[in-house]
Coordinates of C-alpha atoms in Angstrom, one line a residue:
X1 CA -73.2 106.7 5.7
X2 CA -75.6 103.9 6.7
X3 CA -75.5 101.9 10.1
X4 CA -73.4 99.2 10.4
X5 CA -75.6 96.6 10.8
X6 CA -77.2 97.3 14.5
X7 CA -80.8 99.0 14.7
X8 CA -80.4 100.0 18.1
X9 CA -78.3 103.5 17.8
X10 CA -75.3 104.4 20.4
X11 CA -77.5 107.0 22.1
X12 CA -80.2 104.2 23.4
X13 CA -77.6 101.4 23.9
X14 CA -76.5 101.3 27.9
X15 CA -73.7 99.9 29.3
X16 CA -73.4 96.6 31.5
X17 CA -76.2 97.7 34.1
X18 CA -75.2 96.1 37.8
X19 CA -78.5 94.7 39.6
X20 CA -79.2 96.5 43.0
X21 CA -77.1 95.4 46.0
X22 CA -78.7 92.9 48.9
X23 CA -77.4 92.1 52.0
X24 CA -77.4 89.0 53.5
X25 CA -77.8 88.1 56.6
X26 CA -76.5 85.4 57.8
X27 CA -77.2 83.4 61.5
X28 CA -74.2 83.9 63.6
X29 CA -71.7 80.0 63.6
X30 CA -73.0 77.7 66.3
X31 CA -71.5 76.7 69.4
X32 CA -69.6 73.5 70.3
X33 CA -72.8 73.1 73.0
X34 CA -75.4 73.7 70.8
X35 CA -73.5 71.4 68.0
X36 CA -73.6 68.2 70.1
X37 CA -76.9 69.2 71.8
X38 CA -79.0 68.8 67.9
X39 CA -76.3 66.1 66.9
X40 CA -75.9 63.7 69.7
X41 CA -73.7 61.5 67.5
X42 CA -70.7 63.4 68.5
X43 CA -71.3 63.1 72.0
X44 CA -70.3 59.5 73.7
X45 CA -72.4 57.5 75.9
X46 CA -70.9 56.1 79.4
X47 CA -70.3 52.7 78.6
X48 CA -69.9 52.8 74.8
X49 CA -66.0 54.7 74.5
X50 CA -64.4 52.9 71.8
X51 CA -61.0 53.9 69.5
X52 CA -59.6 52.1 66.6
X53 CA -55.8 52.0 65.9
X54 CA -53.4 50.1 63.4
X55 CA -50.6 48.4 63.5
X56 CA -48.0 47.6 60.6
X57 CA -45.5 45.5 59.9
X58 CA -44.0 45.2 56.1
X59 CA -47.6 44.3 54.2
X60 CA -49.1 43.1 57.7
X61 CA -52.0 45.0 58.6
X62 CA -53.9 44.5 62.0
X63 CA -56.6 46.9 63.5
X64 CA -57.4 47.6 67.4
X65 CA -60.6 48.3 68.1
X66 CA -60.4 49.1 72.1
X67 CA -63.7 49.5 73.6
X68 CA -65.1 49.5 77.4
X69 CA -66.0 46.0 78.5
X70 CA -64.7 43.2 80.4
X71 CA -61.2 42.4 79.6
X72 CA -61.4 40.2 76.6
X73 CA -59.3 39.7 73.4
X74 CA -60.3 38.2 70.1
X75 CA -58.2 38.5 67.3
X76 CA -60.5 37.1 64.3
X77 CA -63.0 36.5 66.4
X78 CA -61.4 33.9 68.7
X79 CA -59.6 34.2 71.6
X80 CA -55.5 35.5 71.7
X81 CA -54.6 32.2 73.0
X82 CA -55.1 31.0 69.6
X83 CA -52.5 32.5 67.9
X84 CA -49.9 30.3 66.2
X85 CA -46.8 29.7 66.3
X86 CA -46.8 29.2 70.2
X87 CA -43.0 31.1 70.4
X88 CA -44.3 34.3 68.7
X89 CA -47.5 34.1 70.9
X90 CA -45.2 35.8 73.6
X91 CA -44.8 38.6 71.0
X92 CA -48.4 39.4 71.2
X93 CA -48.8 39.6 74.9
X94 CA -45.6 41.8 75.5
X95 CA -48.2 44.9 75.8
X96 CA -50.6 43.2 77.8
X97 CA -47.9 41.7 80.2
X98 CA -46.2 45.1 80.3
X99 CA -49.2 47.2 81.8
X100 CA -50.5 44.1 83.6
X101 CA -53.7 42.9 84.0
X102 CA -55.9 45.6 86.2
X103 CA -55.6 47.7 83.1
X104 CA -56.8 45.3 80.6
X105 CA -59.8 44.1 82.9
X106 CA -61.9 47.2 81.9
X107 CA -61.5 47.2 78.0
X108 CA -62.6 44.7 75.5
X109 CA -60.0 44.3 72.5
X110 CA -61.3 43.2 69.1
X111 CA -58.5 42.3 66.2
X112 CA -58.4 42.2 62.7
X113 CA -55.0 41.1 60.8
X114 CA -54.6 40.2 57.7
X115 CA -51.7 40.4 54.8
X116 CA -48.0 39.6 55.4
X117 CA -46.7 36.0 56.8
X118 CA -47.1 35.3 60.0
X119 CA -44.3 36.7 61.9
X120 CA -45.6 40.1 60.1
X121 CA -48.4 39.6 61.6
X122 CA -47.5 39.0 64.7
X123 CA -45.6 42.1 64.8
X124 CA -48.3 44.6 63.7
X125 CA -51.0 43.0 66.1
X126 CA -48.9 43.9 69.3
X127 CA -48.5 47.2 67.3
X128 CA -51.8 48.0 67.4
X129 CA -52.6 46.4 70.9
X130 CA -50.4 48.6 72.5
X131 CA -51.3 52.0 70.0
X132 CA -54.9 51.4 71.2
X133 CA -54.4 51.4 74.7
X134 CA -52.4 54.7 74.3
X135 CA -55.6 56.2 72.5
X136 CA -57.8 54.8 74.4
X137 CA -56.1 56.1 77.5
X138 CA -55.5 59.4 76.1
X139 CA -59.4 60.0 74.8
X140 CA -61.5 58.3 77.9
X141 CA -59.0 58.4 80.8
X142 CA -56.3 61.2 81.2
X143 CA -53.5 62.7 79.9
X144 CA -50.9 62.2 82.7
X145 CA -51.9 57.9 82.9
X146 CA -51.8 57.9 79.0
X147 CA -48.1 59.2 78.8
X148 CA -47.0 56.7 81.5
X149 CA -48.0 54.4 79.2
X150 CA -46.1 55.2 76.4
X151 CA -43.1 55.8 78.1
X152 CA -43.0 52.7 79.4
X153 CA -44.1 51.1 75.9
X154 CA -41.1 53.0 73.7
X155 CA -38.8 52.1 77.1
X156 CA -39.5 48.4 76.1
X157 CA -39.5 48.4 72.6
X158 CA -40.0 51.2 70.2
X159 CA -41.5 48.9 67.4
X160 CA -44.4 48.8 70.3
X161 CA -45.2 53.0 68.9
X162 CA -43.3 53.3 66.3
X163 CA -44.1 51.6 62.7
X164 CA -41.0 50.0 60.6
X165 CA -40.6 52.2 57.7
X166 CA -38.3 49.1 56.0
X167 CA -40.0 47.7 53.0
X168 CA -38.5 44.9 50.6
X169 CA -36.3 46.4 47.8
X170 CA -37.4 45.6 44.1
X171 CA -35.3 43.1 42.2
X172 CA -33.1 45.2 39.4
X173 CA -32.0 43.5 35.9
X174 CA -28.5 42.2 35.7
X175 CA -28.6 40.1 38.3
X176 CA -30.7 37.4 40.7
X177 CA -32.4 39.9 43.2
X178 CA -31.7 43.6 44.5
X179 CA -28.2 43.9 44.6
X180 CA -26.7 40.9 43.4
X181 CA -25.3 40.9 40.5
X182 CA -24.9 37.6 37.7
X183 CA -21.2 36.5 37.5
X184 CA -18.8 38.4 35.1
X185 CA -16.6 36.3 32.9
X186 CA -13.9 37.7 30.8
X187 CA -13.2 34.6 28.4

């Protein structure tokens, strides 16, 4: 009975050997103190609060970015009295004429907009105008003035808060566009 190919024999082979248990210690989890005393990136300078909120309307996209300053808007980088057509230019300061002045004179407003025609466009830049003042409010000022705010925003007009979820339907076969259907004859 020779063996079966091995050299080592059953009596000097050892099972799966576990290596010797370490502990580890680890450093207890800092606190938020010590966290934005080494990374003062987290922590905001007097002077340099800034929040940045969208807007949407079908494929129009505009961004807020609301920062402390004194109490311009540029949309594009040129001033809101800009914006064309002159009858939807009322659209845009609905927000602004709806909190009034005094609270506009301590923030500086840049916009971005871009995709969608321009009554979309309209409609998602007073949608993000009047989402960045609510932020804005809510993360430099307080709770209670923030919430005044939004009341009296959705009060006005909820589309002021609230995005559109309505999106154009896709065109279907059989027919000119979504529902429509070509004309049937029978002879």
């Amino acid at each position: 009975f020779g063996s079966s190919g091995s050299t080592a024999s059953a009596s000097t082979r050892r099972p799966f050997a576990t290596p010797p248990k370490t502990e580890i210690h680890l450093p207890p989890p800092p606190t938020f103190a010590i966290m934005q005393a080494e990374n003062p990136s987290t922590a905001v300078e007097p002077g340099k609060e800034k929040v940045q909120c969208f807007g949407r309307k079908k494929t129009a996209v505009a961004v807020a970015l609301v920062k402390t300053g004194k109490g311009q808007i540029r949309l594009n980088g040129c001033p809101i009295t800009t914006v064309k057509p002159d009858i939807l230019r009322v659209k845009v300061y609905e927000p602004i004429l709806l909190l009034g002045k005094e609270k506009f004179a301590s923030v500086d407003i840049r916009l971005r907009v871009k995709g969608g025609g321009y009554t979309s466009q309209v409609y998602a830049l007073r949608q993000a105008i009047a989402k960045g003042m609510v932020a804005y409010y809510q993360k430099f000022v307080d709770e209670a003035s923030k919430k005044e705010i939004r009341d009296l925003y959705l009060a006005y007009d909820r589309s002021l808060i609230v995005a559109d979820p309505r999106r154009c339907e896709p065109k279907k076969f059989g027919g000119r566009s979504a529902r429509a259907r070509f004309q049937k004859s029978y002879r």
